[in-house]
Amino acid sequence: MTQTDRRTENLTTALRRAGVRITRQRAALLAVLAEADDHPEATELQRRAEEVVPGISLSTVYRTLTELETQGVILRHQFEGTPARFEHSETQHHDHMIDVDSGEVVEFANERIERLQAEIAEAMGYEIVHHRLELYVRKKVAREP
Amino acid sequence: MTQTDRRTENLTTALRRAGVRITRQRAALLAVLAEADDHPEATELQRRAEEVVPGISLSTVYRTLTELETQGVILRHQFEGTPARFEHSETQHHDHMIDVDSGEVVEFANERIERLQAEIAEAMGYEIVHHRLELYVRKKVAREP
DNA sequence: GTCCCTGCAAATGTTTTGCATGTGG
DNA sequence: CCACATGCAAAACATTTGCAGGGAC
């Protein structure tokens, strides 16, 4: 049993305890999400899940993603100009850089930025519920052409 | 002549030079945008513009907003869970805090965060095209109830 | 007068929902 | 078994677009 399988198993148990039935469709999506190290959108997740559950409908994919988001299992990102993209939330908090040319998503974390954000909110009488930091970037060329 | 009027007039001239015809609809939207100190969405801008140009269509509003964004006159923000919201871009760069309870948008600027972002991108071989920092916040209560 | 712009209606793309049927626990 | 999940089709929603007529310059 791989570590990913074990993680998925624990998750499944936790979800069941939370009253979420683990159907074939949901199990497939959980597996797909656990394996994914990119940030796929709903249709891509459907495509990947179909290898296990042919005919899984897009509505079910969306309904499941919403449920998993509610349960805190996954994160939904709305980057500019694309459908929502998803990732499992078992990793450390991080923000995203999006390569505007390739669409590739790179994760990064910076403790100082996090702290500054909290301070700013605090100073204005607010507390942060969540935040969103996205850097839309382009690969640097060694020298101007 | 107010300062807002003067700004709008200069803008109009600049846009005309850029080959953008200033129709009644566009003039109305420019005026509405210049006056607005909030972050209205397209339908709200249509509502406000209708006081000057009754019957202005939503397509025209969207088309104009896209054009003005291209010309660098306005900024389009896609906050979570709402249609796009717009603001004129004549002010200093800033980021946004969104009160999740009221939907109110508060602007803030922080030079250190800006610098950190640039450094992070730089360190990973990228340059920032643009970025997006949104703090979804809640008003702090003096003491837990 | 010439293009560009407008309004309308229809299309688009993503996501949600109503309903009859299927199935996990 | 039965409450909840699914698939399908249709709706919802924000935004864009094709087209015929109108207006800025």
mmCIF file of C-alpha atoms (C1' of nucleotides) in Angstrom:
data_model
loop_
_atom_site.group_PDB
_atom_site.id
_atom_site.type_symbol
_atom_site.label_atom_id
_atom_site.label_comp_id
_atom_site.label_asym_id
_atom_site.label_seq_id
_atom_site.Cartn_x
_atom_site.Cartn_y
_atom_site.Cartn_z
ATOM 1 C CA MET A 1 0.000 0.000 0.000
ATOM 2 C CA THR A 2 1.461 3.329 -1.057
ATOM 3 C CA GLN A 3 1.431 6.396 1.113
ATOM 4 C CA THR A 4 -1.039 8.067 -1.205
ATOM 5 C CA ASP A 5 -3.385 5.098 -0.840
ATOM 6 C CA ARG A 6 -3.110 5.304 2.934
ATOM 7 C CA ARG A 7 -3.825 9.027 2.923
ATOM 8 C CA THR A 8 -6.850 8.455 0.727
ATOM 9 C CA GLU A 9 -8.066 5.682 3.023
ATOM 10 C CA ASN A 10 -7.856 7.897 6.104
ATOM 11 C CA LEU A 11 -9.609 10.657 4.248
ATOM 12 C CA THR A 12 -12.373 8.300 3.207
ATOM 13 C CA THR A 13 -12.933 7.266 6.796
ATOM 14 C CA ALA A 14 -13.012 10.867 7.960
ATOM 15 C CA LEU A 15 -15.475 11.820 5.235
ATOM 16 C CA ARG A 16 -17.742 8.906 6.085
ATOM 17 C CA ARG A 17 -17.755 9.998 9.700
ATOM 18 C CA ALA A 18 -18.788 13.454 8.462
ATOM 19 C CA GLY A 19 -21.801 11.847 6.790
ATOM 20 C CA VAL A 20 -20.431 11.869 3.252
ATOM 21 C CA ARG A 21 -21.213 8.647 1.370
ATOM 22 C CA ILE A 22 -18.265 7.308 -0.530
ATOM 23 C CA THR A 23 -19.646 6.318 -3.882
ATOM 24 C CA ARG A 24 -17.615 4.945 -6.780
ATOM 25 C CA GLN A 25 -17.608 8.419 -8.312
ATOM 26 C CA ARG A 26 -16.362 10.121 -5.176
ATOM 27 C CA ALA A 27 -13.742 7.472 -4.524
ATOM 28 C CA ALA A 28 -12.466 7.927 -8.062
ATOM 29 C CA LEU A 29 -12.282 11.701 -7.683
ATOM 30 C CA LEU A 30 -10.537 11.402 -4.340
ATOM 31 C CA ALA A 31 -7.963 9.111 -5.918
ATOM 32 C CA VAL A 32 -7.491 11.406 -8.891
ATOM 33 C CA LEU A 33 -7.073 14.426 -6.640
ATOM 34 C CA ALA A 34 -4.616 12.607 -4.392
ATOM 35 C CA GLU A 35 -2.439 11.644 -7.348
ATOM 36 C CA ALA A 36 -2.590 15.029 -9.056
ATOM 37 C CA ASP A 37 0.391 17.255 -8.509
ATOM 38 C CA ASP A 38 -0.925 19.885 -10.880
ATOM 39 C CA HIS A 39 -4.024 22.102 -10.631
ATOM 40 C CA PRO A 40 -6.632 20.494 -12.884
ATOM 41 C CA GLU A 41 -9.989 21.971 -13.763
ATOM 42 C CA ALA A 42 -13.320 20.191 -13.450
ATOM 43 C CA THR A 43 -13.423 18.792 -16.991
ATOM 44 C CA GLU A 44 -9.888 17.475 -16.646
ATOM 45 C CA LEU A 45 -10.794 15.795 -13.362
ATOM 46 C CA GLN A 46 -13.796 14.248 -15.080
ATOM 47 C CA ARG A 47 -11.531 12.949 -17.836
ATOM 48 C CA ARG A 48 -9.159 11.386 -15.319
ATOM 49 C CA ALA A 49 -11.958 9.928 -13.205
ATOM 50 C CA GLU A 50 -13.553 8.339 -16.245
ATOM 51 C CA GLU A 51 -10.692 5.832 -16.430
ATOM 52 C CA VAL A 52 -12.121 4.316 -13.240
ATOM 53 C CA VAL A 53 -15.795 5.258 -13.545
ATOM 54 C CA PRO A 54 -16.696 5.590 -17.219
ATOM 55 C CA GLY A 55 -19.623 7.920 -17.779
ATOM 56 C CA ILE A 56 -19.194 9.959 -14.600
ATOM 57 C CA SER A 57 -21.121 13.138 -15.234
ATOM 58 C CA LEU A 58 -19.762 16.644 -15.026
ATOM 59 C CA SER A 59 -22.535 17.585 -12.576
ATOM 60 C CA THR A 60 -21.328 14.902 -10.226
ATOM 61 C CA VAL A 61 -17.785 16.139 -10.575
ATOM 62 C CA TYR A 62 -18.849 19.669 -9.679
ATOM 63 C CA ARG A 63 -21.110 18.511 -6.857
ATOM 64 C CA THR A 64 -18.334 16.396 -5.412
ATOM 65 C CA LEU A 65 -15.760 19.152 -5.712
ATOM 66 C CA THR A 66 -18.079 21.544 -3.887
ATOM 67 C CA GLU A 67 -18.623 18.990 -1.145
ATOM 68 C CA LEU A 68 -14.903 18.253 -0.795
ATOM 69 C CA GLU A 69 -14.187 21.955 -0.653
ATOM 70 C CA THR A 70 -16.760 22.349 2.114
ATOM 71 C CA GLN A 71 -15.141 19.454 3.987
ATOM 72 C CA GLY A 72 -11.790 21.175 3.655
ATOM 73 C CA VAL A 73 -10.323 18.367 1.585
ATOM 74 C CA ILE A 74 -9.558 20.464 -1.468
ATOM 75 C CA LEU A 75 -9.004 24.077 -2.469
ATOM 76 C CA ARG A 76 -10.674 25.836 -5.362
ATOM 77 C CA HIS A 77 -8.644 28.474 -7.219
ATOM 78 C CA GLN A 78 -10.115 30.941 -9.631
ATOM 79 C CA PHE A 79 -7.162 32.117 -11.695
ATOM 80 C CA GLU A 80 -7.666 34.731 -14.371
ATOM 81 C CA GLY A 81 -9.152 33.608 -17.645
ATOM 82 C CA THR A 82 -9.573 29.924 -16.817
ATOM 83 C CA PRO A 83 -12.249 27.746 -15.236
ATOM 84 C CA ALA A 84 -11.751 27.011 -11.534
ATOM 85 C CA ARG A 85 -8.797 24.754 -10.766
ATOM 86 C CA PHE A 86 -8.480 22.402 -7.816
ATOM 87 C CA GLU A 87 -5.832 20.926 -5.577
ATOM 88 C CA HIS A 88 -5.913 18.799 -2.423
ATOM 89 C CA SER A 89 -5.342 20.818 0.722
ATOM 90 C CA GLU A 90 -3.132 18.378 2.575
ATOM 91 C CA THR A 91 -0.014 20.352 1.754
ATOM 92 C CA GLN A 92 1.311 23.413 3.545
ATOM 93 C CA HIS A 93 -0.306 26.749 2.730
ATOM 94 C CA HIS A 94 1.191 28.389 -0.315
ATOM 95 C CA ASP A 95 0.429 30.977 -2.961
ATOM 96 C CA HIS A 96 0.681 30.710 -6.728
ATOM 97 C CA MET A 97 2.649 32.096 -9.636
ATOM 98 C CA ILE A 98 0.953 31.626 -12.991
ATOM 99 C CA ASP A 99 3.103 31.703 -16.124
ATOM 100 C CA VAL A 100 1.016 33.862 -18.452
ATOM 101 C CA ASP A 101 2.603 32.279 -21.517
ATOM 102 C CA SER A 102 2.283 28.600 -20.650
ATOM 103 C CA GLY A 103 -0.444 28.624 -18.007
ATOM 104 C CA GLU A 104 1.855 26.635 -15.755
ATOM 105 C CA VAL A 105 1.272 27.089 -12.029
ATOM 106 C CA VAL A 106 4.194 27.300 -9.616
ATOM 107 C CA GLU A 107 3.656 27.256 -5.876
ATOM 108 C CA PHE A 108 5.573 29.357 -3.398
ATOM 109 C CA ALA A 109 5.364 30.241 0.246
ATOM 110 C CA ASN A 110 6.678 33.286 2.061
ATOM 111 C CA GLU A 111 6.277 33.731 5.766
ATOM 112 C CA ARG A 112 7.087 37.438 5.685
ATOM 113 C CA ILE A 113 4.306 38.210 3.226
ATOM 114 C CA GLU A 114 1.862 36.217 5.326
ATOM 115 C CA ARG A 115 2.833 38.168 8.418
ATOM 116 C CA LEU A 116 2.608 41.509 6.654
ATOM 117 C CA GLN A 117 -0.884 40.716 5.420
ATOM 118 C CA ALA A 118 -2.051 39.873 8.916
ATOM 119 C CA GLU A 119 -0.543 43.090 10.238
ATOM 120 C CA ILE A 120 -2.234 45.213 7.599
ATOM 121 C CA ALA A 121 -5.640 43.687 8.263
ATOM 122 C CA GLU A 122 -5.104 43.990 12.001
ATOM 123 C CA ALA A 123 -4.146 47.650 11.733
ATOM 124 C CA MET A 124 -7.396 48.369 9.913
ATOM 125 C CA GLY A 125 -9.538 46.527 12.431
ATOM 126 C CA TYR A 126 -10.045 43.343 10.448
ATOM 127 C CA GLU A 127 -9.029 39.730 10.723
ATOM 128 C CA ILE A 128 -8.234 37.702 7.639
ATOM 129 C CA VAL A 129 -10.702 34.960 6.744
ATOM 130 C CA HIS A 130 -8.621 33.887 3.788
ATOM 131 C CA HIS A 131 -6.536 35.527 1.160
ATOM 132 C CA ARG A 132 -5.419 35.176 -2.373
ATOM 133 C CA LEU A 133 -2.046 36.112 -3.739
ATOM 134 C CA GLU A 134 -1.367 35.367 -7.366
ATOM 135 C CA LEU A 135 1.652 36.487 -9.349
ATOM 136 C CA TYR A 136 1.094 36.476 -13.089
ATOM 137 C CA VAL A 137 4.598 36.107 -14.421
ATOM 138 C CA ARG A 138 6.756 35.602 -17.463
ATOM 139 C CA LYS A 139 10.032 33.699 -17.731
ATOM 140 C CA LYS A 140 12.961 36.074 -17.645
ATOM 141 C CA VAL A 141 15.261 36.053 -20.632
ATOM 142 C CA ALA A 142 19.009 36.100 -19.980
ATOM 143 C CA ARG A 143 19.408 39.283 -21.991
ATOM 144 C CA GLU A 144 17.121 41.496 -24.024
ATOM 145 C CA PRO A 145 17.105 40.365 -27.673
ATOM 146 C CA MET B 1 -15.249 73.224 -14.004
ATOM 147 C CA THR B 2 -14.452 70.643 -11.348
ATOM 148 C CA GLN B 3 -11.239 68.711 -11.242
ATOM 149 C CA THR B 4 -13.087 65.518 -12.146
ATOM 150 C CA ASP B 5 -14.487 67.215 -15.236
ATOM 151 C CA ARG B 6 -11.019 68.353 -16.230
ATOM 152 C CA ARG B 7 -9.600 64.859 -15.782
ATOM 153 C CA THR B 8 -12.405 63.424 -17.864
ATOM 154 C CA GLU B 9 -11.788 66.002 -20.585
ATOM 155 C CA ASN B 10 -8.105 65.177 -20.819
ATOM 156 C CA LEU B 11 -8.920 61.497 -20.895
ATOM 157 C CA THR B 12 -11.395 62.036 -23.675
ATOM 158 C CA THR B 13 -8.798 63.825 -25.749
ATOM 159 C CA ALA B 14 -6.256 61.094 -25.146
ATOM 160 C CA LEU B 15 -8.732 58.393 -26.091
ATOM 161 C CA ARG B 16 -9.697 60.198 -29.263
ATOM 162 C CA ARG B 17 -6.036 60.412 -30.200
ATOM 163 C CA ALA B 18 -5.872 56.651 -29.658
ATOM 164 C CA GLY B 19 -8.636 56.239 -32.219
ATOM 165 C CA VAL B 20 -11.475 55.663 -29.773
ATOM 166 C CA ARG B 21 -14.653 57.490 -30.786
ATOM 167 C CA ILE B 22 -16.309 59.229 -27.896
ATOM 168 C CA THR B 23 -19.961 58.406 -28.259
ATOM 169 C CA ARG B 24 -22.678 59.503 -25.842
ATOM 170 C CA GLN B 25 -22.548 56.062 -24.235
ATOM 171 C CA ARG B 26 -18.800 56.141 -23.728
ATOM 172 C CA ALA B 27 -18.835 59.691 -22.427
ATOM 173 C CA ALA B 28 -21.495 58.709 -19.904
ATOM 174 C CA LEU B 29 -19.517 55.693 -18.750
ATOM 175 C CA LEU B 30 -16.343 57.747 -18.463
ATOM 176 C CA ALA B 31 -18.181 60.269 -16.308
ATOM 177 C CA VAL B 32 -19.729 57.562 -14.142
ATOM 178 C CA LEU B 33 -16.360 55.877 -13.679
ATOM 179 C CA ALA B 34 -14.656 59.162 -12.840
ATOM 180 C CA GLU B 35 -17.232 59.936 -10.141
ATOM 181 C CA ALA B 36 -17.317 56.444 -8.662
ATOM 182 C CA ASP B 37 -15.262 55.974 -5.540
ATOM 183 C CA ASP B 38 -16.482 52.424 -5.081
ATOM 184 C CA HIS B 39 -15.947 49.332 -7.240
ATOM 185 C CA PRO B 40 -19.154 48.891 -9.254
ATOM 186 C CA GLU B 41 -19.977 45.947 -11.478
ATOM 187 C CA ALA B 42 -21.149 46.194 -15.077
ATOM 188 C CA THR B 43 -24.878 46.198 -14.344
ATOM 189 C CA GLU B 44 -24.431 48.902 -11.714
ATOM 190 C CA LEU B 45 -22.442 51.013 -14.184
ATOM 191 C CA GLN B 46 -25.224 50.518 -16.712
ATOM 192 C CA ARG B 47 -27.753 51.688 -14.105
ATOM 193 C CA ARG B 48 -25.725 54.814 -13.384
ATOM 194 C CA ALA B 49 -25.053 55.562 -17.043
ATOM 195 C CA GLU B 50 -28.751 55.281 -17.861
ATOM 196 C CA GLU B 51 -29.400 58.541 -16.024
ATOM 197 C CA VAL B 52 -27.550 60.261 -18.854
ATOM 198 C CA VAL B 53 -28.139 57.840 -21.727
ATOM 199 C CA PRO B 54 -31.404 55.983 -21.138
ATOM 200 C CA GLY B 55 -31.493 52.617 -22.866
ATOM 201 C CA ILE B 56 -27.736 52.088 -22.979
ATOM 202 C CA SER B 57 -27.310 48.376 -23.510
ATOM 203 C CA LEU B 58 -25.344 46.018 -21.316
ATOM 204 C CA SER B 59 -23.346 44.855 -24.353
ATOM 205 C CA THR B 60 -22.191 48.394 -24.923
ATOM 206 C CA VAL B 61 -21.252 48.697 -21.272
ATOM 207 C CA TYR B 62 -19.174 45.532 -21.471
ATOM 208 C CA ARG B 63 -17.643 46.487 -24.802
ATOM 209 C CA THR B 64 -16.720 49.909 -23.491
ATOM 210 C CA LEU B 65 -15.283 48.520 -20.278
ATOM 211 C CA THR B 66 -13.130 46.105 -22.257
ATOM 212 C CA GLU B 67 -11.926 48.941 -24.473
ATOM 213 C CA LEU B 68 -11.170 51.217 -21.512
ATOM 214 C CA GLU B 69 -9.307 48.403 -19.811
ATOM 215 C CA THR B 70 -7.237 47.891 -22.952
ATOM 216 C CA GLN B 71 -6.492 51.615 -23.042
ATOM 217 C CA GLY B 72 -5.358 51.451 -19.441
ATOM 218 C CA VAL B 73 -8.088 53.778 -18.255
ATOM 219 C CA ILE B 74 -9.731 51.344 -15.870
ATOM 220 C CA LEU B 75 -8.933 48.181 -13.944
ATOM 221 C CA ARG B 76 -11.065 45.057 -13.870
ATOM 222 C CA HIS B 77 -11.163 43.074 -10.639
ATOM 223 C CA GLN B 78 -12.530 39.579 -10.344
ATOM 224 C CA PHE B 79 -13.256 39.149 -6.651
ATOM 225 C CA GLU B 80 -14.616 35.849 -5.354
ATOM 226 C CA GLY B 81 -18.273 35.155 -5.845
ATOM 227 C CA THR B 82 -19.205 38.375 -7.659
ATOM 228 C CA PRO B 83 -19.268 39.620 -11.246
ATOM 229 C CA ALA B 84 -16.225 41.650 -12.291
ATOM 230 C CA ARG B 85 -15.903 45.043 -10.625
ATOM 231 C CA PHE B 86 -14.253 48.109 -12.101
ATOM 232 C CA GLU B 87 -12.368 51.179 -10.990
ATOM 233 C CA HIS B 88 -10.542 53.978 -12.795
ATOM 234 C CA SER B 89 -6.804 53.493 -12.806
ATOM 235 C CA GLU B 90 -5.741 57.067 -12.195
ATOM 236 C CA THR B 91 -4.968 56.370 -8.558
ATOM 237 C CA GLN B 92 -1.798 54.872 -7.139
ATOM 238 C CA HIS B 93 -1.417 51.089 -7.285
ATOM 239 C CA HIS B 94 -3.098 49.362 -4.381
ATOM 240 C CA ASP B 95 -4.502 46.008 -3.337
ATOM 241 C CA HIS B 96 -7.896 45.184 -1.864
ATOM 242 C CA MET B 97 -9.473 43.909 1.314
ATOM 243 C CA ILE B 98 -12.988 42.570 0.849
ATOM 244 C CA ASP B 99 -15.280 42.424 3.882
ATOM 245 C CA VAL B 100 -16.858 38.977 3.501
ATOM 246 C CA ASP B 101 -19.923 40.045 5.497
ATOM 247 C CA SER B 102 -20.757 43.320 3.777
ATOM 248 C CA GLY B 103 -18.968 42.983 0.439
ATOM 249 C CA GLU B 104 -17.348 46.352 1.088
ATOM 250 C CA VAL B 105 -13.992 46.880 -0.587
ATOM 251 C CA VAL B 106 -11.164 48.656 1.201
ATOM 252 C CA GLU B 107 -7.983 49.640 -0.584
ATOM 253 C CA PHE B 108 -4.514 49.395 0.870
ATOM 254 C CA ALA B 109 -0.956 49.700 -0.330
ATOM 255 C CA ASN B 110 2.189 48.193 1.124
ATOM 256 C CA GLU B 111 5.572 48.780 -0.397
ATOM 257 C CA ARG B 112 7.235 45.918 1.464
ATOM 258 C CA ILE B 113 4.799 43.354 0.131
ATOM 259 C CA GLU B 114 5.324 44.676 -3.391
ATOM 260 C CA ARG B 115 9.063 44.345 -3.030
ATOM 261 C CA LEU B 116 8.857 40.860 -1.579
ATOM 262 C CA GLN B 117 6.716 39.710 -4.467
ATOM 263 C CA ALA B 118 9.208 40.998 -6.978
ATOM 264 C CA GLU B 119 12.048 39.288 -5.126
ATOM 265 C CA ILE B 120 10.241 35.956 -5.028
ATOM 266 C CA ALA B 121 9.496 36.025 -8.743
ATOM 267 C CA GLU B 122 13.034 37.143 -9.510
ATOM 268 C CA ALA B 123 14.529 34.333 -7.427
ATOM 269 C CA MET B 124 12.554 31.795 -9.444
ATOM 270 C CA GLY B 125 13.572 33.262 -12.790
ATOM 271 C CA TYR B 126 10.380 35.139 -13.521
ATOM 272 C CA GLU B 127 9.320 38.735 -13.833
ATOM 273 C CA ILE B 128 5.893 39.852 -12.670
ATOM 274 C CA VAL B 129 3.451 40.897 -15.384
ATOM 275 C CA HIS B 130 0.811 41.779 -12.860
ATOM 276 C CA HIS B 131 -0.399 40.450 -9.572
ATOM 277 C CA ARG B 132 -3.438 40.117 -7.442
ATOM 278 C CA LEU B 133 -3.552 40.326 -3.689
ATOM 279 C CA GLU B 134 -6.923 40.136 -2.030
ATOM 280 C CA LEU B 135 -7.578 39.828 1.680
ATOM 281 C CA TYR B 136 -11.007 38.455 2.500
ATOM 282 C CA VAL B 137 -11.629 39.820 5.956
ATOM 283 C CA ARG B 138 -14.093 40.217 8.778
ATOM 284 C CA LYS B 139 -14.457 43.132 11.173
ATOM 285 C CA LYS B 140 -12.800 42.371 14.465
ATOM 286 C CA VAL B 141 -15.020 42.437 17.529
ATOM 287 C CA ALA B 142 -13.647 44.076 20.663
ATOM 288 C CA ARG B 143 -14.224 40.909 22.663
ATOM 289 C CA GLU B 144 -15.790 37.540 21.929
ATOM 290 C CA PRO B 145 -19.547 37.678 22.700
ATOM 291 C "C1'" DG C 1 -19.527 59.772 -46.370
ATOM 292 C "C1'" DT C 2 -17.121 56.309 -44.069
ATOM 293 C "C1'" DC C 3 -16.168 53.303 -40.529
ATOM 294 C "C1'" DC C 4 -16.934 52.476 -36.183
ATOM 295 C "C1'" DC C 5 -20.399 51.935 -32.624
ATOM 296 C "C1'" DT C 6 -24.852 50.547 -30.880
ATOM 297 C "C1'" DG C 7 -28.893 47.667 -29.543
ATOM 298 C "C1'" DC C 8 -30.904 43.459 -29.890
ATOM 299 C "C1'" DA C 9 -30.974 38.712 -29.718
ATOM 300 C "C1'" DA C 10 -28.601 34.764 -29.705
ATOM 301 C "C1'" DA C 11 -24.422 32.248 -28.493
ATOM 302 C "C1'" DT C 12 -20.842 31.153 -25.239
ATOM 303 C "C1'" DG C 13 -18.567 28.884 -21.332
ATOM 304 C "C1'" DT C 14 -18.812 27.601 -16.707
ATOM 305 C "C1'" DT C 15 -21.382 26.074 -13.009
ATOM 306 C "C1'" DT C 16 -25.809 24.878 -10.727
ATOM 307 C "C1'" DT C 17 -30.227 22.661 -10.296
ATOM 308 C "C1'" DG C 18 -34.821 19.795 -10.874
ATOM 309 C "C1'" DC C 19 -36.175 15.426 -11.354
ATOM 310 C "C1'" DA C 20 -36.542 10.492 -11.960
ATOM 311 C "C1'" DT C 21 -33.677 6.586 -11.098
ATOM 312 C "C1'" DG C 22 -29.936 4.156 -8.792
ATOM 313 C "C1'" DT C 23 -27.212 2.618 -4.697
ATOM 314 C "C1'" DG C 24 -24.218 2.881 -0.356
ATOM 315 C "C1'" DG C 25 -24.353 1.814 4.442
ATOM 316 C "C1'" DC D 1 -34.545 -0.253 2.823
ATOM 317 C "C1'" DC D 2 -34.384 4.583 2.240
ATOM 318 C "C1'" DA D 3 -31.988 8.793 2.407
ATOM 319 C "C1'" DC D 4 -28.815 10.493 -0.317
ATOM 320 C "C1'" DA D 5 -26.101 10.466 -4.814
ATOM 321 C "C1'" DT D 6 -26.223 10.143 -9.770
ATOM 322 C "C1'" DG D 7 -27.088 11.256 -14.802
ATOM 323 C "C1'" DC D 8 -29.459 13.883 -17.840
ATOM 324 C "C1'" DA D 9 -31.346 17.946 -19.512
ATOM 325 C "C1'" DA D 10 -32.342 22.401 -18.671
ATOM 326 C "C1'" DA D 11 -31.497 26.665 -16.142
ATOM 327 C "C1'" DA D 12 -28.593 30.137 -14.338
ATOM 328 C "C1'" DC D 13 -25.235 33.577 -14.771
ATOM 329 C "C1'" DA D 14 -21.742 36.607 -16.548
ATOM 330 C "C1'" DT D 15 -19.945 37.853 -20.667
ATOM 331 C "C1'" DT D 16 -19.243 37.902 -25.778
ATOM 332 C "C1'" DT D 17 -20.630 38.127 -30.519
ATOM 333 C "C1'" DG D 18 -23.253 38.500 -35.269
ATOM 334 C "C1'" DC D 19 -25.791 41.520 -37.588
ATOM 335 C "C1'" DA D 20 -28.479 45.381 -39.362
ATOM 336 C "C1'" DG D 21 -29.115 50.049 -38.562
ATOM 337 C "C1'" DG D 22 -27.215 54.552 -36.525
ATOM 338 C "C1'" DG D 23 -23.924 58.213 -35.522
ATOM 339 C "C1'" DA D 24 -19.060 60.411 -34.660
ATOM 340 C "C1'" DC D 25 -15.744 62.936 -36.934
#
